[in-house]
Amino acid sequence: MMEIRNRQEILLHVNGDRRRATVRGSDTLLQVLRTELGLTGAKPGCENGDCGACTVLVDDWPVKACLMLAGDALDRRIETVEGLHNTGTQRAFLEHFAFQCGYCTSGFLMVAEGLRRNRSAAHDLEQIEWLRSNICRCTGYAEILAAVRDALRSEVLKGAGLTLAPAASVPS
Amino acid sequence: MAVGQSVLRKEAPNKLTGRARYNADLSIPGILHAAVATSPHAHARIRHIDKAAARESPGVAAVVTAADAQGLKCGEVLEDRPPLAEEETRYWGEPVALVVADGEAEALAGVSRLSVTYEPLPAVLTVHEALRPHAPLVHPDLSGYRQAQPPVAPRAGTNIADVAHIRKGHAEEALRDSAVVVTAHYHLPPVDHAAMETRSARVEILDDGRVIVHATTQAPFEVQKLLARYMKTQQGLIIVNAPLIGGAFGGKTTVQLEILAYLASRAVGGRPVEICNRREQDLAMSPVGPGLEADMTLGADRYGRLTGMKLTVYLDAGAYTDSSPRIARAICSECTGPYRLEHIETDVYTVYTHHVYATAWRGFGHMPLTFVVERTMDKLAAQLGVDPLEMRRAAAIKPQDTTPTRVRLTKSRLGDLDLCLRRAADLLHWDPTPRDEGKGTVRAQGLAALWKTSSSPPNAISGAIITLNQEGSLNLSTGTVEFGPGTKTTAAQILAERLQMPIEQIHVHSHINTKVDPEHWKTVASLSTFMVGRAVMEAAEDVIAQLKQVAAIVLKCAPGDLEVAHQKVYLRDDPEIFVPFRDIAHGYSYPNGDAIGGQIIGRGSYVVRHITTLDARTGEGHPGPGFTVGAQGVEVLYNRRTHHYRVLTAVSVLDAGRVVNPQVARGVVMGGINMGLSYGSREAVLFTRDGALENPDLRTYKVMRPGEQALQYRVDFVETPQLDSPYGARPLGEHGCLAMPAALANALSRAAGVACDTLPLTPEVLWQLAGMREA
Ligand code: FES
Ligand code: FES
């Protein structure tokens, strides 16, 4: 029998499902998510780690999927924007009109979600520090920062058993 | 009902779940990939291309070179660009050959096996070099090129691709008689659009002759026409699809990858082929925004009234003209800035150089133009010792004045600049005197004013089609591409307002298909609201007339007795007597089954009236339907020792005519401000001495990141209706960025006590300027 070497089937744990994918050793997680698994929410913006449009969560931490080999994602919990369902983060982005073309949005959402899970009490400067990994060319960033601040604030309040009415508009 | 409301963009929810699909998300299984071999020289003769090894590479289906393009020359205005370099390459990064293969990796491997022998030639990299006597010519055959969209005035035997002029009054004498005259030189580098989505195209040529294109384009109808012309086939056979676009900023008006993908598909028997720019390629191979050199002289009398001006601009087109000659004329049209000047002498040269070519960039030349004019205005105010705000207010162009192209202005056409200036000054708490904040830190402000019209071709058209679903909801089809500002939603708002019905009952699609959607010239020049809006209004009238016609029979009355609102047609004097849309949308059926009418289908079509091309000598002509004026400003905190600074406040007041969607409008303006400040503070496409791109990725081509934006935005609008635009709305998509670099430079000039006449204003540049001052 012929030995088939350069492509191999792997099992990835994505958005709560176990998914099979056939990959080459050199394939990035981003390529595999998009072309093998049809999860096109993570976007290529540079494939060089510069823009963050490809950000996903790996074990709850934001990772640039263009910089991770698919092979390194075995046995890790991967979440893409398609795995977010009506989260406070998404609602905050909607309320604040925190996107225009939307191309950067999945990446920003995943960073924000990572913040919410790991550092929900982060102050403004720390939030900015996290978000600086990503670029948006359309907005003025104030909308995105306001959305993230809101999402985190309601998370903190929720921890205290409180809820916050939706934000009315983009602050000036 | 809908106009004036902050309506969520129709496609917004999909953008939060990853379900919004952009071009590269819609690839098809089994598609071939084309990778591009690009020129490693700014200027070189191609001695030989050896395809054999690449062709033998695993998975490679074809190698395409200029020979396969059969002498084709492309270009929007002047056909000067071969899709693949022929005997010569004219910029570092220029496409030379395509390798078509099963996958991207195979195609790239093929490219690495392609061997091209070059003979490097001397290159001209700046307009200075290009204009020197005996400079190497970028296009020795300049006079032989077909002029696809005149006017354009190439000068054979030089690197001047075009010259455009404004001659009005007697500038020479006016300046001679002026009490004060300032002259300054400005240098602005080329910049990249850096949309987060890189450009891509897929083409498939079917056996029945149809050509199916999917592309990241702002101009699907232009792609259709150009491909039909280049490939000598019917326009009706070229079907161009434009899905959601991930940011455009003018960079997706150019037609480049579509042609390459067509050639690649043709080389493999019409099979579908995809070409997707990697970021490095998007920066190096696909066009940028033009840089320029400019000299401006501006005079005033002893009361501070502007007397005359002279402006010479050298637009750095790079290796090919693309839309530069049109940008040159747009600069001419508004060369005074929004000020009254009767004596003008302006020359805009489009100059070829050996670097990546330029195309439209948000504002179509108006951001650099505004920089030049507004810096000069500040210098003049300083010379006269007057408050720059007051000088601008006094000089502001007004109704009954004429523009540089001699268009007589009305309030409707122009808007209210003075109000914008006053409002912006209020929002900034205007104070022209820098304030010492201690420890070498200074707080300073800068203001700048702007204006812009569309500079669209006289025959630019737009259409709208409305069909009714049986239940009485509506489908609205228009030709605008969706790349962020929510043009589809705006069109739906206009329709909802006209029909007095809920916007939720109006369905739009964000994917354009040139075969089924009516043409909209190009989604550029911030013109969509005006042009599409007019077409939508006309289509709405058509729908109303048809609804009334059927309802009149059903209700046994004259159509003139009827009104339309809330998805009903009702008697004006007794609204209780009505027929709902759902009973007549697809014809009306009587109880016995008899039916009358049919599906209601409304159509609207619009062409901007009275637009003319500009006179070749004087520039006289009518470049656009109306203006958007505005004033912007910044307050900066600047450290005189480290030359670092922060923008504390950014202010923008545009005359929007009527704000259709307040929150979207604010967002678009804030985005514009951020882009303008990014351009002003850090962006430049840089070339090495040999003409290689020095910063071909987003790590080195720096754009604004979160936290670097202005600490505070103050965005406001003035509303002076443009009477022939739907609900009075004026264009505002591009304008948020236009005066920001100028305002920043004016503030920093004051803070640092130097003349900031170049961009980007990095701390290093400010340090150099300060050093020059000391020396
Ligand atoms: S695509 Fe991964 S960081 Fe840009
Ligand atoms: S919304 Fe377009 S890049 Fe962020």
Short mmCIF file of N, CA, C and O and ligand atoms in Angstrom, two decimals, chain A residues 99-104 136-138, chain B residues 196, ligand 2:
data_model
loop_
_atom_site.label_atom_id
_atom_site.label_comp_id
_atom_site.label_asym_id
_atom_site.label_seq_id
_atom_site.Cartn_x
_atom_site.Cartn_y
_atom_site.Cartn_z
N PHE A 99 -19.00 49.17 14.19
CA PHE A 99 -18.39 48.65 12.96
C PHE A 99 -19.06 49.31 11.78
O PHE A 99 -20.16 49.84 11.89
N GLN A 100 -18.35 49.30 10.67
CA GLN A 100 -18.93 49.78 9.42
C GLN A 100 -18.87 48.67 8.38
O GLN A 100 -19.85 47.97 8.18
N CYS A 101 -17.71 48.49 7.75
CA CYS A 101 -17.65 47.42 6.75
C CYS A 101 -17.77 46.05 7.39
O CYS A 101 -18.19 45.10 6.77
N GLY A 102 -17.38 45.95 8.64
CA GLY A 102 -17.55 44.70 9.37
C GLY A 102 -16.43 43.69 9.22
O GLY A 102 -16.47 42.62 9.82
N TYR A 103 -15.43 44.03 8.42
CA TYR A 103 -14.39 43.04 8.14
C TYR A 103 -13.53 42.76 9.37
O TYR A 103 -13.09 41.64 9.59
N CYS A 104 -13.33 43.78 10.19
CA CYS A 104 -12.48 43.61 11.37
C CYS A 104 -13.27 43.10 12.56
O CYS A 104 -12.71 42.79 13.60
N CYS A 136 -8.82 48.54 12.86
CA CYS A 136 -10.06 48.82 12.15
C CYS A 136 -9.78 50.06 11.29
O CYS A 136 -9.26 51.05 11.81
N ARG A 137 -10.07 49.98 10.03
CA ARG A 137 -9.77 51.10 9.15
C ARG A 137 -10.99 52.00 8.95
O ARG A 137 -10.88 53.07 8.39
N CYS A 138 -12.17 51.55 9.41
CA CYS A 138 -13.39 52.31 9.12
C CYS A 138 -13.85 53.21 10.26
O CYS A 138 -14.32 54.30 10.03
N MET B 196 -9.14 46.76 5.32
CA MET B 196 -8.79 45.53 6.03
C MET B 196 -8.97 44.29 5.16
O MET B 196 -8.30 43.29 5.34
S1 FES C 2 -15.38 48.14 10.28
FE1 FES C 2 -14.20 48.14 8.47
S2 FES C 2 -12.29 47.62 9.25
FE2 FES C 2 -13.42 47.85 11.04
#
